[in-house]
XYZ file of C-alpha atoms in Angstrom:
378
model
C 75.776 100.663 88.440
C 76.539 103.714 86.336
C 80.340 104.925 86.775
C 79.770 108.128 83.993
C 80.238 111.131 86.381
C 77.253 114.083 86.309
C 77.990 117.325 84.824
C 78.802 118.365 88.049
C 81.060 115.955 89.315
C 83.387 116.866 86.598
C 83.114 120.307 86.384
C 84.646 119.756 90.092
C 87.326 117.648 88.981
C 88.422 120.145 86.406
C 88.315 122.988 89.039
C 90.425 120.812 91.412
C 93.295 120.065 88.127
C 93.309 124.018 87.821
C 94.107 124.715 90.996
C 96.469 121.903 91.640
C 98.131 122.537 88.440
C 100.347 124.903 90.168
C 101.481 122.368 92.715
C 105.005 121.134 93.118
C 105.273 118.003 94.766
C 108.942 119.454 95.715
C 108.045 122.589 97.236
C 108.478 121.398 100.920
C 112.048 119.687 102.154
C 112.761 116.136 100.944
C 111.317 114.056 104.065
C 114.786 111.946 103.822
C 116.378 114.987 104.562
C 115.109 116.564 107.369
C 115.467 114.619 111.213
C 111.484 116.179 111.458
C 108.319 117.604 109.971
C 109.240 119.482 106.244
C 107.170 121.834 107.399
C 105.458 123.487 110.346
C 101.971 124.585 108.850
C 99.732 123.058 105.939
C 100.006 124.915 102.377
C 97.623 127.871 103.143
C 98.098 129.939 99.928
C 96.564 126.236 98.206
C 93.954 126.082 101.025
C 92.391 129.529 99.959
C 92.794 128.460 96.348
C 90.832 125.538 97.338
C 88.261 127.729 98.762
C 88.321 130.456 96.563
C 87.554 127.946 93.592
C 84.521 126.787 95.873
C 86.282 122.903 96.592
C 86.035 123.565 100.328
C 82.744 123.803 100.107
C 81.580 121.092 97.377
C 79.891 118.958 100.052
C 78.385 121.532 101.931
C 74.240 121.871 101.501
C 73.284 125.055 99.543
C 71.729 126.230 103.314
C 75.951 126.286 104.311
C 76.899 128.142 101.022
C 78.165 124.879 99.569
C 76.735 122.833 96.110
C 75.465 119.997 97.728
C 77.709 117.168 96.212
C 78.575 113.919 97.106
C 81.477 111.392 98.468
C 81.858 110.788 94.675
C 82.691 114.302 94.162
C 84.705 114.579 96.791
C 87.017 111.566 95.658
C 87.583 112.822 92.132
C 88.714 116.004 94.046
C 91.257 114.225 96.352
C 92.409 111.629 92.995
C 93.778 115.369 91.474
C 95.104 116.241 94.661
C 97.671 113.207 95.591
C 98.824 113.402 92.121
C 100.449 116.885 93.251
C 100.889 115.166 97.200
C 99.000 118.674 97.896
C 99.866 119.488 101.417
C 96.361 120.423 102.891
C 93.870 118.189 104.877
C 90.595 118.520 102.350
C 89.612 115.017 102.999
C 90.129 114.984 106.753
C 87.921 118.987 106.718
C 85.438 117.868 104.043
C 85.095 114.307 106.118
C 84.159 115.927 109.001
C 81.993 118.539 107.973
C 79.665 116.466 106.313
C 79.798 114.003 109.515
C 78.680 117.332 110.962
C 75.679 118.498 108.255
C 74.677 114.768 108.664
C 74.591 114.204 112.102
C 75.694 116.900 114.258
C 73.974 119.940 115.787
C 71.797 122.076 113.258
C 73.062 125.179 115.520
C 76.840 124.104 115.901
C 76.275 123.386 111.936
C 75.411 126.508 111.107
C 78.156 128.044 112.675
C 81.174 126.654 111.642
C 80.209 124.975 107.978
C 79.808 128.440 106.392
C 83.257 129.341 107.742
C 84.586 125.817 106.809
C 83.801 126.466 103.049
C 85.523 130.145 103.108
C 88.323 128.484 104.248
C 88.208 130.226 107.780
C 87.966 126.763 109.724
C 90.392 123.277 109.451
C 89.373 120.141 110.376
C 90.934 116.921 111.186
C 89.984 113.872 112.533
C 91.211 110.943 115.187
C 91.023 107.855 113.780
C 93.847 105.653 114.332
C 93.339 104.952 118.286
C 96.428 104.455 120.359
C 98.136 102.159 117.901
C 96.400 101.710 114.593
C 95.213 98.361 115.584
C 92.224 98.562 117.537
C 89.146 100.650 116.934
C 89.648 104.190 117.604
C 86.422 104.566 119.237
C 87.920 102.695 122.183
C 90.529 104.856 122.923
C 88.751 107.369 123.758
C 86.308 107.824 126.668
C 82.915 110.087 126.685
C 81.353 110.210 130.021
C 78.403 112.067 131.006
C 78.041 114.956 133.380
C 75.749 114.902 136.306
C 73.704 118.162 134.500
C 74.919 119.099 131.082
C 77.855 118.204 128.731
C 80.625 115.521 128.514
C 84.171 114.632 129.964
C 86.199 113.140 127.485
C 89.622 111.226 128.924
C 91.757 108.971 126.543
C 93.731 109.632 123.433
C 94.432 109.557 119.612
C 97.524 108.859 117.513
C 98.858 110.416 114.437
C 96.265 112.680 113.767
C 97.035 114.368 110.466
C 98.097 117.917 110.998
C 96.293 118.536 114.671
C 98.259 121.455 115.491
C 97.294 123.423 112.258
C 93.172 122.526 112.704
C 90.702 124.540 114.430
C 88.582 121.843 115.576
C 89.257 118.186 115.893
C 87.078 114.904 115.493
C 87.510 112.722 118.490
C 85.732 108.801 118.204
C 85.208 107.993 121.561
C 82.953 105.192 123.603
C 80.119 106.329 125.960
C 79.230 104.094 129.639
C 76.389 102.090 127.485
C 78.908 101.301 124.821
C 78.009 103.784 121.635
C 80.363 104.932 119.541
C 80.048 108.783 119.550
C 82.462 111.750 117.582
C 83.168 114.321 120.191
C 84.549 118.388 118.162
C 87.233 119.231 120.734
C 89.251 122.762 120.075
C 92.990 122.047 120.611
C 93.559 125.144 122.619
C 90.834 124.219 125.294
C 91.780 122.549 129.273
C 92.428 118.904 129.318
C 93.744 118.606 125.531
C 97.364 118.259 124.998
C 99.108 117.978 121.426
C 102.772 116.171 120.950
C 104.266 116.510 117.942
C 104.695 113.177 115.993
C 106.007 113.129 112.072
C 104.462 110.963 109.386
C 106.041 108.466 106.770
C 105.656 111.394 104.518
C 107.529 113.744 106.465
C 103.976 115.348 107.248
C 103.383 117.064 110.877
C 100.933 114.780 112.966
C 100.081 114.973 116.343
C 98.930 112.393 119.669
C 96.279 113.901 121.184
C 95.709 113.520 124.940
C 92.316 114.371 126.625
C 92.420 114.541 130.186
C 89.169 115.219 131.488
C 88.172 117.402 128.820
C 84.909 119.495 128.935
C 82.549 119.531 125.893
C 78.726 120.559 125.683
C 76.123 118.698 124.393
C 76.081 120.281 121.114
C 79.945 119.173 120.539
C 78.903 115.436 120.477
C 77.590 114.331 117.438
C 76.135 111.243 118.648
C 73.639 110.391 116.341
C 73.302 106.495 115.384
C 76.435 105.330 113.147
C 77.518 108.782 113.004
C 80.933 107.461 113.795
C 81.023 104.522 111.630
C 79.543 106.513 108.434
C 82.578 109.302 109.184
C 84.818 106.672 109.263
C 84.075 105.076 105.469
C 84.600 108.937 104.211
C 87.739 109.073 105.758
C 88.707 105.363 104.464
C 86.837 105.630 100.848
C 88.848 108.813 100.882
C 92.203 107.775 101.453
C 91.570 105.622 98.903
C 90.987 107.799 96.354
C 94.151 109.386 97.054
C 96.149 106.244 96.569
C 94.320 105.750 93.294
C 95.637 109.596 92.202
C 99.261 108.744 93.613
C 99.458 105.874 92.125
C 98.061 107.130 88.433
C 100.980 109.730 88.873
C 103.871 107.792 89.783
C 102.708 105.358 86.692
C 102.673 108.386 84.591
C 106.300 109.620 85.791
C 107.362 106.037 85.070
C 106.345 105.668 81.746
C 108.067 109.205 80.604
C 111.227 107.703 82.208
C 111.359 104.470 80.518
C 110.505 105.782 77.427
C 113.619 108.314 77.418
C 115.985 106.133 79.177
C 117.980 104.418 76.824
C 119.665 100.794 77.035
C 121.667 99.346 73.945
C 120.441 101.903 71.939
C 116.604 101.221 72.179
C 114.004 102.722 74.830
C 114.061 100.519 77.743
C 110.208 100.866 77.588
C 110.372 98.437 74.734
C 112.006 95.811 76.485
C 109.633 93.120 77.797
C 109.956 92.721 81.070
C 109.338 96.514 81.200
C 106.096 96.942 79.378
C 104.671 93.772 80.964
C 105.171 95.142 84.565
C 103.684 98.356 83.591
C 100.906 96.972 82.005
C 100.459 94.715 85.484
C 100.383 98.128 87.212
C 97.987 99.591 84.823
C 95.830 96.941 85.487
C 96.225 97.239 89.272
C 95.185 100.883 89.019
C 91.769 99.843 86.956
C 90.444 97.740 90.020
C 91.682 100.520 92.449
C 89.429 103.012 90.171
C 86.741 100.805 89.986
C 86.552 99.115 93.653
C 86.543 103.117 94.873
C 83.824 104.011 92.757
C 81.693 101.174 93.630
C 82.331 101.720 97.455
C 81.647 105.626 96.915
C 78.812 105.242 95.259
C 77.314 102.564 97.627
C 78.125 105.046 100.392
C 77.004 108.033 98.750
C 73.771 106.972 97.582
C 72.722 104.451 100.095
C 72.386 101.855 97.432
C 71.285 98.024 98.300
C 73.195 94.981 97.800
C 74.176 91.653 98.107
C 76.738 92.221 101.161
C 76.669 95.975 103.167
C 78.523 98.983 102.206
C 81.176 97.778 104.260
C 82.451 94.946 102.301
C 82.494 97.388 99.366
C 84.680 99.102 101.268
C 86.804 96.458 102.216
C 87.351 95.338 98.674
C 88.371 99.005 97.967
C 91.026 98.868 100.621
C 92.119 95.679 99.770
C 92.979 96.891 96.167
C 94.411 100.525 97.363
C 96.970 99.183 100.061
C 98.215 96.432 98.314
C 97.957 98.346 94.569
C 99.453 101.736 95.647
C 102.549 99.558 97.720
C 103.260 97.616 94.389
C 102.786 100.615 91.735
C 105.717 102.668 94.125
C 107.655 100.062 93.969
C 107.917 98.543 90.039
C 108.288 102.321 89.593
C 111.530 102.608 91.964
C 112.580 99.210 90.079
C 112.350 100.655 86.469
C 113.910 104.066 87.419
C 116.644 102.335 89.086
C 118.998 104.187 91.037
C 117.448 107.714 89.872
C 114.467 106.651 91.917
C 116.497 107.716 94.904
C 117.599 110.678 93.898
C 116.378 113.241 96.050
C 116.199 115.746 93.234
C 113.862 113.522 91.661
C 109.778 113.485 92.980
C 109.608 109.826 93.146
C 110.888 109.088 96.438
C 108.519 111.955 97.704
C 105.668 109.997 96.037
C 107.067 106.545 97.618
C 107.133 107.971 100.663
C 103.728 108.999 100.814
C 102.575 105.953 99.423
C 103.942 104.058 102.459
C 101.834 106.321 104.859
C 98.598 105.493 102.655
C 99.228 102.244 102.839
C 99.910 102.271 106.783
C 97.156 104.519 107.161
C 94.752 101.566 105.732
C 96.130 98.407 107.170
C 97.321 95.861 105.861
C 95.605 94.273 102.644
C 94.751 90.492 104.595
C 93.058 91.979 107.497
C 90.583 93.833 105.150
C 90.156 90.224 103.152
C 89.424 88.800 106.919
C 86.807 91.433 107.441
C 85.508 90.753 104.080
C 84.761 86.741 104.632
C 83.153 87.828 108.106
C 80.179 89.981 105.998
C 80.097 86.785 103.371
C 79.787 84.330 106.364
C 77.458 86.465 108.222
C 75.561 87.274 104.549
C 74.872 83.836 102.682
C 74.914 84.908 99.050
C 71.992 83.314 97.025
């Protein structure tokens, strides 16, 4: 393995700090005061910035106007992005498109992923089934039509900001069993949109299809097309708990190390610099576990167990790290950490919707001893 990033890669990173740099985490409502979403639409003056600076289109193919980079790219990107809790669904769009350019339709391609990079098109994606506990693909189902096309009937929960996308990535189940992604437009019969409000304060949506119409050129059914968009979306949401957490560490140490207590810096007590170190350390295997499952994803890589344990080892570390960074942070600032004025209940808040968002830390270490029983280890 070889973690130094390409020329590329960081030039991308350093576009994405310039045009998060003008970011406030506290430009929207405090979600612990409002009864619903802080806000009804996603930051579009950011979401042209994205585009103008060319981040919308990072992981598009040169054919699709884009630079042709990869996941890791795309995760150094999203790290710079949760450190400002930017407001804009780039991993959900940039997830989906390159399901799409993968995948998908070279026609249907061609279409949107141009406007997708100019920042014309939004994206989201389903993936959290009815509940969050079973596998999305099931709640959803794709049946064919007598001549052309596909009826889809089921539904998704807490999609991440439905009602502001133009398109919408539905996992769904076919008669023989295959897991299939089905592009439904959120204006067209059958689909139905109620409003549901994340953790973060963040409008999300349940999506209902009731025997929805799609062509053939809408399902992208190719084999593990579903399962591959799925580890961007999870690889990705790990990247932003990596960035959130880095941040909230950050805010932390310029705290402690103004706050005084019997005349000293409480950051030179102890008990303080040894549970910031811990969470220093926690941070290390977050960044490391993500690379390694990014990489493995991106480049196809061999190894002892599939991509998918790398994975799991990478959620493991970013739902239980990001859940105990928040939280030493909200015990060192003590009761300023509830301040609404102050960011860091914003950043605790969206920390807890990470964290739901990738289960729970010992069903990820389950999956993870499946692949070692089912992969003896020489």
């Amino acid at each position: 393995m070889d973690f130094t990033f390409t020329e590329e890669q960081q030039a991308a990173a350093e576009a994405a700090r310039a045009v998060f740099s003008g970011v406030a985490p506290d430009g929207v409502p405090s979600p612990a005061l409002v009864p619903g979403a802080v806000a009804e639409d996603i930051d579009r003056p950011l979401w042209a910035g994205l585009a103008t600076s060319d981040l919308l289109s990072l992981t598009l193919l040169p054919e699709h106007g884009g630079a042709g980079l990869d996941l890791v790219a795309l995760c150094l990107v999203l790290r710079e992005s949760a450190k400002v809790l930017a407001r804009v669904p780039l991993l959900e769009t940039c997830a989906v498109a390159m399901a799409l350019q993968r995948y998908g339709d070279p026609g249907l391609a061609g279409e949107l992923l141009p406007r997708v990079g100019r920042g014309e098109l939004v994206l989201t994606a389903g993936s959290n089934g009815r509940s969050g506990h079973d596998p999305a693909e099931l709640a959803v189902k794709a049946r064919r039509k007598a001549t052309a096309g596909w009826v889809l009937d089921g539904m998704q929960s807490a999609v991440p900001w439905a009602q502001a996308a133009d398109w919408i990535a539905i996992p769904a189940r076919t008669d023989e069993g295959r897991a299939v992604v089905a592009l439904v437009q959120p204006a067209q019969d059958g689909v139905t949109l109620a409003d549901q409000v994340s953790t973060s304060g963040e409008r999300f949506a349940e999506v209902r299809l009731e025997s929805v119409r799609i062509d053939d050129r809408a399902l992208i059914d190719g084999a593990g097309a579903w399962e591959w968009l799925r580890a961007l979306l999870t690889t990705g949401t790990c990247a932003l708990a990596l960035g959130l957490g880095e941040a909230v560490l950050a805010m932390t140490s310029q705290y402690t190390g103004k706050r005084e207590q019997f005349g000293f810096p409480v950051a030179t007590f102890q008990s303080v610099a040894v549970q910031a170190a811990d969470r220093y350390i926690d941070l290390r295997a977050m960044e490391v576990t993500l690379w390694q499952a990014a990489w493995r994803i991106s480049t196809g890589a061999d190894g002892a167990l599939p991509a998918e344990g790398d994975i799991a080892v990478a959620k493991i570390w970013a739902s239980d790290g990001v859940r105990r960074v928040v939280q030493t942070a909200q015990h060192l600032h003590g009761g300023f950490g509830a301040d609404t004025d102050y960011p860091l209940h914003r950043f605790h808040a969206w920390a807890k919707q990470i964290e739901l968002s990738l289960g729970p830390a010992a069903a990820h270490e389950e999956a993870l001893g499946s692949l070692l029983a089912a992969h003896l280890l020489g």
